[in-house]
PDB file of C-alpha atoms in Angstrom:
ATOM      1  CA  ASP Z   1      97.043  98.127 103.558  1.00 47.00           C
ATOM      2  CA  ALA Z   2      95.395  95.151 105.237  1.00 54.00           C
ATOM      3  CA  GLY Z   3      94.846  97.208 108.416  1.00 91.00           C
ATOM      4  CA  ILE Z   4      92.132  99.349 106.806  1.00 95.00           C
ATOM      5  CA  THR Z   5      89.173  97.878 104.981  1.00 96.00           C
ATOM      6  CA  GLN Z   6      86.612  99.933 103.122  1.00 98.00           C
ATOM      7  CA  SER Z   7      83.281  98.530 102.054  1.00 97.00           C
ATOM      8  CA  PRO Z   8      81.796  98.373  99.582  1.00 97.00           C
ATOM      9  CA  ARG Z   9      84.583  98.870  97.024  1.00 96.00           C
ATOM     10  CA  HIS Z  10      82.100  99.907  94.361  1.00 97.00           C
ATOM     11  CA  LYS Z  11      78.515 101.122  94.557  1.00 97.00           C
ATOM     12  CA  VAL Z  12      75.970 102.537  92.157  1.00 98.00           C
ATOM     13  CA  THR Z  13      72.969 104.217  93.722  1.00 97.00           C
ATOM     14  CA  GLU Z  14      70.088 106.416  92.672  1.00 97.00           C
ATOM     15  CA  THR Z  15      69.702 110.099  93.399  1.00 98.00           C
ATOM     16  CA  GLY Z  16      67.850 110.717  96.640  1.00 97.00           C
ATOM     17  CA  THR Z  17      68.700 107.423  98.315  1.00 97.00           C
ATOM     18  CA  PRO Z  18      70.707 107.200 101.539  1.00 97.00           C
ATOM     19  CA  VAL Z  19      74.113 105.534 101.301  1.00 97.00           C
ATOM     20  CA  THR Z  20      76.488 104.408 104.033  1.00 98.00           C
ATOM     21  CA  LEU Z  21      80.145 103.654 103.481  1.00 98.00           C
ATOM     22  CA  ARG Z  22      82.119 101.748 106.062  1.00 98.00           C
ATOM     23  CA  CYS Z  23      85.709 101.984 107.164  1.00 98.00           C
ATOM     24  CA  HIS Z  24      87.110  99.314 109.451  1.00 98.00           C
ATOM     25  CA  GLN Z  25      90.600  99.431 110.948  1.00 97.00           C
ATOM     26  CA  THR Z  26      92.583  96.928 112.948  1.00 95.00           C
ATOM     27  CA  GLU Z  27      95.386  99.359 113.828  1.00 90.00           C
ATOM     28  CA  ASN Z  28      93.717 100.722 116.997  1.00 92.00           C
ATOM     29  CA  HIS Z  29      94.391 104.220 115.668  1.00 92.00           C
ATOM     30  CA  ARG Z  30      92.658 107.033 117.476  1.00 91.00           C
ATOM     31  CA  TYR Z  31      92.126 109.315 114.501  1.00 92.00           C
ATOM     32  CA  MET Z  32      90.088 108.477 111.412  1.00 94.00           C
ATOM     33  CA  TYR Z  33      89.260 110.532 108.340  1.00 94.00           C
ATOM     34  CA  TRP Z  34      87.028 110.502 105.300  1.00 96.00           C
ATOM     35  CA  TYR Z  35      88.276 112.097 102.069  1.00 94.00           C
ATOM     36  CA  ARG Z  36      86.823 112.356  98.621  1.00 95.00           C
ATOM     37  CA  GLN Z  37      88.948 112.420  95.486  1.00 95.00           C
ATOM     38  CA  ASP Z  38      87.811 114.143  92.320  1.00 93.00           C
ATOM     39  CA  PRO Z  39      89.673 115.096  89.136  1.00 87.00           C
ATOM     40  CA  GLY Z  40      90.997 118.613  89.389  1.00 82.00           C
ATOM     41  CA  HIS Z  41      90.383 118.804  93.131  1.00 84.00           C
ATOM     42  CA  GLY Z  42      92.716 116.230  94.592  1.00 86.00           C
ATOM     43  CA  LEU Z  43      91.845 114.886  98.038  1.00 90.00           C
ATOM     44  CA  ARG Z  44      89.435 116.877 100.172  1.00 90.00           C
ATOM     45  CA  LEU Z  45      88.576 116.212 103.806  1.00 90.00           C
ATOM     46  CA  ILE Z  46      84.901 115.496 104.509  1.00 94.00           C
ATOM     47  CA  HIS Z  47      84.815 114.625 108.221  1.00 94.00           C
ATOM     48  CA  TYR Z  48      87.212 113.300 110.796  1.00 92.00           C
ATOM     49  CA  SER Z  49      87.100 111.643 114.193  1.00 93.00           C
ATOM     50  CA  TYR Z  50      89.453 111.976 117.130  1.00 90.00           C
ATOM     51  CA  GLY Z  51      87.864 109.253 119.211  1.00 92.00           C
ATOM     52  CA  VAL Z  52      84.718 107.256 119.818  1.00 95.00           C
ATOM     53  CA  LYS Z  53      81.715 109.554 119.397  1.00 94.00           C
ATOM     54  CA  ASP Z  54      84.011 112.537 118.754  1.00 93.00           C
ATOM     55  CA  THR Z  55      83.774 113.833 115.208  1.00 94.00           C
ATOM     56  CA  ASP Z  56      84.190 117.119 113.398  1.00 92.00           C
ATOM     57  CA  LYS Z  57      83.592 118.638 109.978  1.00 91.00           C
ATOM     58  CA  GLY Z  58      86.157 118.978 107.276  1.00 89.00           C
ATOM     59  CA  GLU Z  59      86.369 121.136 104.198  1.00 86.00           C
ATOM     60  CA  VAL Z  60      83.452 119.594 102.242  1.00 93.00           C
ATOM     61  CA  SER Z  61      81.038 118.242 104.874  1.00 95.00           C
ATOM     62  CA  ASP Z  62      77.704 119.444 103.438  1.00 96.00           C
ATOM     63  CA  GLY Z  63      75.436 116.492 102.621  1.00 96.00           C
ATOM     64  CA  TYR Z  64      77.493 114.045 104.685  1.00 98.00           C
ATOM     65  CA  SER Z  65      77.306 112.763 108.239  1.00 97.00           C
ATOM     66  CA  VAL Z  66      79.553 110.372 110.147  1.00 98.00           C
ATOM     67  CA  SER Z  67      79.416 108.159 113.170  1.00 98.00           C
ATOM     68  CA  ARG Z  68      82.006 106.375 115.256  1.00 97.00           C
ATOM     69  CA  SER Z  69      80.562 104.070 117.883  1.00 96.00           C
ATOM     70  CA  LYS Z  70      83.689 101.892 118.140  1.00 96.00           C
ATOM     71  CA  THR Z  71      87.382 102.666 117.718  1.00 96.00           C
ATOM     72  CA  GLU Z  72      87.651 100.391 114.717  1.00 97.00           C
ATOM     73  CA  ASP Z  73      84.653 101.608 112.682  1.00 97.00           C
ATOM     74  CA  PHE Z  74      83.993 104.975 111.041  1.00 98.00           C
ATOM     75  CA  LEU Z  75      80.847 105.278 108.941  1.00 98.00           C
ATOM     76  CA  LEU Z  76      80.154 107.903 106.297  1.00 98.00           C
ATOM     77  CA  THR Z  77      76.507 108.495 105.385  1.00 98.00           C
ATOM     78  CA  LEU Z  78      75.123 110.399 102.454  1.00 97.00           C
ATOM     79  CA  GLU Z  79      71.667 111.324 103.689  1.00 94.00           C
ATOM     80  CA  SER Z  80      70.212 111.802 100.224  1.00 97.00           C
ATOM     81  CA  ALA Z  81      72.720 111.087  97.483  1.00 97.00           C
ATOM     82  CA  THR Z  82      73.173 113.602  94.669  1.00 97.00           C
ATOM     83  CA  SER Z  83      75.085 113.316  91.408  1.00 97.00           C
ATOM     84  CA  SER Z  84      77.684 115.769  92.735  1.00 97.00           C
ATOM     85  CA  GLN Z  85      78.600 113.136  95.315  1.00 98.00           C
ATOM     86  CA  THR Z  86      79.789 110.749  92.628  1.00 98.00           C
ATOM     87  CA  SER Z  87      83.406 110.328  93.648  1.00 98.00           C
ATOM     88  CA  VAL Z  88      86.032 108.022  95.054  1.00 97.00           C
ATOM     89  CA  TYR Z  89      85.956 108.007  98.853  1.00 98.00           C
ATOM     90  CA  PHE Z  90      88.991 107.207 100.959  1.00 97.00           C
ATOM     91  CA  CYS Z  91      89.216 106.437 104.622  1.00 97.00           C
ATOM     92  CA  ALA Z  92      92.462 107.151 106.456  1.00 95.00           C
ATOM     93  CA  THR Z  93      93.780 106.632 109.964  1.00 94.00           C
ATOM     94  CA  ASN Z  94      96.486 108.131 112.126  1.00 88.00           C
ATOM     95  CA  THR Z  95      97.837 107.790 115.612  1.00 81.00           C
ATOM     96  CA  ALA Z  96      99.362 110.434 117.838  1.00 73.00           C
ATOM     97  CA  GLY Z  97     103.043 111.077 117.331  1.00 71.00           C
ATOM     98  CA  THR Z  98     103.198 109.862 113.749  1.00 74.00           C
ATOM     99  CA  ALA Z  99     103.100 111.940 110.624  1.00 76.00           C
ATOM    100  CA  GLY Z 100     100.879 111.252 107.685  1.00 82.00           C
ATOM    101  CA  TYR Z 101      98.002 108.881 107.335  1.00 88.00           C
ATOM    102  CA  THR Z 102      97.426 105.313 106.244  1.00 92.00           C
ATOM    103  CA  PHE Z 103      94.762 105.113 103.561  1.00 95.00           C
ATOM    104  CA  GLY Z 104      92.282 102.423 102.646  1.00 96.00           C
ATOM    105  CA  SER Z 105      91.825 101.258  99.057  1.00 95.00           C
ATOM    106  CA  GLY Z 106      88.804 103.459  98.436  1.00 97.00           C
ATOM    107  CA  THR Z 107      85.123 103.170  97.532  1.00 98.00           C
ATOM    108  CA  ARG Z 108      84.020 104.235  94.084  1.00 97.00           C
ATOM    109  CA  LEU Z 109      80.496 105.653  94.390  1.00 98.00           C
ATOM    110  CA  THR Z 110      78.370 106.506  91.389  1.00 98.00           C
ATOM    111  CA  VAL Z 111      75.088 108.358  91.871  1.00 98.00           C
ATOM    112  CA  VAL Z 112      72.776 108.094  88.864  1.00 97.00           C
TER     113      VAL Z 112
ATOM    114  CA  GLY S   1      91.865 127.569 103.798  1.00 52.00           C
ATOM    115  CA  GLN S   2      95.427 126.616 103.090  1.00 61.00           C
ATOM    116  CA  GLN S   3      96.366 125.811  99.530  1.00 73.00           C
ATOM    117  CA  LEU S   4      99.177 123.714  98.183  1.00 90.00           C
ATOM    118  CA  ASN S   5     100.311 124.362  94.640  1.00 95.00           C
ATOM    119  CA  GLN S   6     101.800 121.245  93.136  1.00 96.00           C
ATOM    120  CA  SER S   7     103.535 121.224  89.785  1.00 96.00           C
ATOM    121  CA  PRO S   8     103.684 120.009  87.189  1.00 96.00           C
ATOM    122  CA  GLN S   9     100.142 118.695  86.869  1.00 94.00           C
ATOM    123  CA  SER S  10     101.344 115.883  84.600  1.00 95.00           C
ATOM    124  CA  MET S  11     104.596 114.600  83.174  1.00 95.00           C
ATOM    125  CA  PHE S  12     105.244 112.454  80.128  1.00 95.00           C
ATOM    126  CA  ILE S  13     108.767 111.090  80.265  1.00 93.00           C
ATOM    127  CA  GLN S  14     110.897 108.330  78.817  1.00 95.00           C
ATOM    128  CA  GLU S  15     111.940 105.370  80.913  1.00 95.00           C
ATOM    129  CA  GLY S  16     115.307 106.064  82.517  1.00 95.00           C
ATOM    130  CA  GLU S  17     114.803 109.819  82.810  1.00 96.00           C
ATOM    131  CA  ASP S  18     114.949 111.682  86.089  1.00 97.00           C
ATOM    132  CA  VAL S  19     111.781 113.305  87.404  1.00 96.00           C
ATOM    133  CA  SER S  20     111.322 116.407  89.521  1.00 97.00           C
ATOM    134  CA  MET S  21     108.142 117.803  91.028  1.00 98.00           C
ATOM    135  CA  ASN S  22     107.489 120.398  93.680  1.00 97.00           C
ATOM    136  CA  CYS S  23     104.957 121.832  96.036  1.00 97.00           C
ATOM    137  CA  THR S  24     104.596 125.344  97.397  1.00 97.00           C
ATOM    138  CA  SER S  25     102.349 126.812 100.043  1.00 95.00           C
ATOM    139  CA  SER S  26     101.322 130.237 101.259  1.00 92.00           C
ATOM    140  CA  SER S  27     101.487 128.871 104.813  1.00 90.00           C
ATOM    141  CA  ILE S  28     104.163 127.225 106.905  1.00 92.00           C
ATOM    142  CA  PHE S  29     103.993 123.517 107.631  1.00 91.00           C
ATOM    143  CA  ASN S  30     105.872 121.567 110.258  1.00 89.00           C
ATOM    144  CA  THR S  31     105.776 118.311 108.293  1.00 91.00           C
ATOM    145  CA  TRP S  32     105.866 117.645 104.570  1.00 93.00           C
ATOM    146  CA  LEU S  33     104.871 114.317 103.105  1.00 94.00           C
ATOM    147  CA  TRP S  34     104.958 112.724  99.688  1.00 96.00           C
ATOM    148  CA  TYR S  35     102.503 110.021  98.674  1.00 96.00           C
ATOM    149  CA  LYS S  36     102.104 107.840  95.609  1.00 97.00           C
ATOM    150  CA  GLN S  37      98.778 106.521  94.369  1.00 96.00           C
ATOM    151  CA  ASP S  38      98.543 103.559  92.019  1.00 95.00           C
ATOM    152  CA  PRO S  39      95.375 103.126  89.912  1.00 90.00           C
ATOM    153  CA  GLY S  40      92.477 101.776  91.963  1.00 90.00           C
ATOM    154  CA  GLU S  41      94.323 102.098  95.258  1.00 93.00           C
ATOM    155  CA  GLY S  42      94.723 104.568  98.068  1.00 95.00           C
ATOM    156  CA  PRO S  43      97.746 106.835  98.461  1.00 95.00           C
ATOM    157  CA  VAL S  44     100.805 105.250 100.062  1.00 95.00           C
ATOM    158  CA  LEU S  45     103.348 107.269 102.026  1.00 93.00           C
ATOM    159  CA  LEU S  46     106.750 107.492 100.334  1.00 95.00           C
ATOM    160  CA  ILE S  47     108.682 110.008 102.392  1.00 95.00           C
ATOM    161  CA  ALA S  48     108.030 112.158 105.466  1.00 92.00           C
ATOM    162  CA  LEU S  49     110.080 115.291 106.211  1.00 93.00           C
ATOM    163  CA  TYR S  50     110.136 116.845 109.671  1.00 91.00           C
ATOM    164  CA  LYS S  51     112.702 119.635 109.667  1.00 92.00           C
ATOM    165  CA  ALA S  52     113.361 122.667 107.490  1.00 94.00           C
ATOM    166  CA  GLY S  53     116.251 121.959 105.146  1.00 94.00           C
ATOM    167  CA  GLU S  54     115.990 118.207 105.642  1.00 94.00           C
ATOM    168  CA  LEU S  55     116.956 116.064 102.651  1.00 96.00           C
ATOM    169  CA  THR S  56     115.736 112.467 102.763  1.00 95.00           C
ATOM    170  CA  SER S  57     116.174 109.568 100.351  1.00 95.00           C
ATOM    171  CA  ASN S  58     114.229 106.374  99.883  1.00 92.00           C
ATOM    172  CA  GLY S  59     115.868 104.303  97.171  1.00 95.00           C
ATOM    173  CA  ARG S  60     115.652 106.283  93.917  1.00 97.00           C
ATOM    174  CA  LEU S  61     113.474 108.924  95.583  1.00 97.00           C
ATOM    175  CA  THR S  62     114.849 112.065  97.191  1.00 97.00           C
ATOM    176  CA  ALA S  63     112.751 114.732  98.879  1.00 97.00           C
ATOM    177  CA  GLN S  64     113.613 118.003 100.572  1.00 97.00           C
ATOM    178  CA  PHE S  65     111.820 120.168 103.131  1.00 95.00           C
ATOM    179  CA  GLY S  66     112.307 123.764 102.018  1.00 95.00           C
ATOM    180  CA  ILE S  67     114.200 126.112 104.274  1.00 95.00           C
ATOM    181  CA  THR S  68     111.243 128.510 104.443  1.00 94.00           C
ATOM    182  CA  ARG S  69     108.952 125.610 105.465  1.00 93.00           C
ATOM    183  CA  LYS S  70     106.633 126.630 102.645  1.00 94.00           C
ATOM    184  CA  ASP S  71     107.841 124.272  99.954  1.00 96.00           C
ATOM    185  CA  SER S  72     109.118 120.800  99.193  1.00 97.00           C
ATOM    186  CA  PHE S  73     110.340 118.887  96.172  1.00 97.00           C
ATOM    187  CA  LEU S  74     110.500 115.244  95.163  1.00 98.00           C
ATOM    188  CA  ASN S  75     113.009 113.799  92.706  1.00 98.00           C
ATOM    189  CA  ILE S  76     112.897 110.341  91.170  1.00 97.00           C
ATOM    190  CA  SER S  77     116.072 109.151  89.492  1.00 97.00           C
ATOM    191  CA  ALA S  78     116.240 106.727  86.566  1.00 96.00           C
ATOM    192  CA  SER S  79     112.490 106.230  86.250  1.00 95.00           C
ATOM    193  CA  ILE S  80     111.084 102.741  85.640  1.00 95.00           C
ATOM    194  CA  PRO S  81     107.598 101.646  84.481  1.00 93.00           C
ATOM    195  CA  SER S  82     106.333 100.955  88.011  1.00 94.00           C
ATOM    196  CA  ASP S  83     106.880 104.616  88.909  1.00 96.00           C
ATOM    197  CA  VAL S  84     103.727 105.435  86.942  1.00 96.00           C
ATOM    198  CA  GLY S  85     100.990 106.888  89.133  1.00 96.00           C
ATOM    199  CA  ILE S  86      99.856 110.045  90.865  1.00 96.00           C
ATOM    200  CA  TYR S  87     102.212 111.710  93.318  1.00 97.00           C
ATOM    201  CA  PHE S  88     100.762 113.924  96.041  1.00 95.00           C
ATOM    202  CA  CYS S  89     102.472 116.320  98.350  1.00 96.00           C
ATOM    203  CA  ALA S  90     100.856 117.016 101.710  1.00 93.00           C
ATOM    204  CA  GLY S  91     101.515 119.476 104.495  1.00 91.00           C
ATOM    205  CA  GLN S  92     100.731 118.986 108.129  1.00 87.00           C
ATOM    206  CA  LEU S  93     100.932 121.438 110.991  1.00 79.00           C
ATOM    207  CA  SER S  94     101.512 118.951 113.765  1.00 67.00           C
ATOM    208  CA  GLY S  95     103.341 115.633 113.787  1.00 51.00           C
ATOM    209  CA  GLY S  96     100.155 113.665 114.129  1.00 49.00           C
ATOM    210  CA  GLY S  97      96.636 114.040 115.368  1.00 51.00           C
ATOM    211  CA  ALA S  98      93.353 115.551 114.519  1.00 54.00           C
ATOM    212  CA  ASP S  99      94.321 118.251 112.054  1.00 63.00           C
ATOM    213  CA  GLY S 100      93.817 117.124 108.512  1.00 70.00           C
ATOM    214  CA  LEU S 101      96.539 116.946 105.949  1.00 83.00           C
ATOM    215  CA  THR S 102      96.420 119.585 103.223  1.00 87.00           C
ATOM    216  CA  PHE S 103      97.077 117.950  99.874  1.00 90.00           C
ATOM    217  CA  GLY S 104      98.343 119.201  96.568  1.00 93.00           C
ATOM    218  CA  LYS S 105      96.270 118.242  93.542  1.00 93.00           C
ATOM    219  CA  GLY S 106      98.774 115.692  92.388  1.00 94.00           C
ATOM    220  CA  THR S 107     101.295 115.118  89.613  1.00 96.00           C
ATOM    221  CA  HIS S 108     100.370 112.430  87.084  1.00 95.00           C
ATOM    222  CA  LEU S 109     103.526 110.618  86.011  1.00 96.00           C
ATOM    223  CA  ILE S 110     103.308 108.779  82.693  1.00 95.00           C
ATOM    224  CA  ILE S 111     106.300 106.855  81.410  1.00 91.00           C
ATOM    225  CA  GLN S 112     106.719 106.072  77.754  1.00 85.00           C
ATOM    226  CA  PRO S 113     108.800 102.973  77.047  1.00 76.00           C
TER     227      PRO S 113
END
């Protein structure tokens, strides 16, 4: 969906380095989410945001932090990347009164 | 946390066959959703169900919200090659907002010509 852009689309990084993934939306949606997708686990919620500077933890938040300084941008940071964080990361957005989320195209992160 | 059990995990079918997959939960949801994910892309919403017992169609797709609010199924009739992908069910407590969707682990649909 052209309304949500994730960058980068692919990244390879070394263990122990910090990594930041970006999600940019043009939908003016209030709610934004970060998920990771892994074989055998499906989609799992990492963190979410319900407004500028308002964020909360999801199911698998350890090792991740987020920031939302503007409505349109939601950043996911891996403070010190580990191999277990190799995954495909999806950003999603939602607005009040609508069901389901709109997803971005994903970022494939490999930690070596 | 809540768990969604989605089955089957994978399906190998012939083109033209009908497909059926389902999702069950130990908890009640107020909204059930079905998504499809193509390779290298994010999930895309196919059908949203808002009321227990509701039966909704979208072209060759039909989905139902179980009467107990703890299950849902998705049927695809007369499958075609572009139906290949991963199908996810998702449950949501409210119609929209801050609570995250709970996803099933997905059904991989593979179509043999």
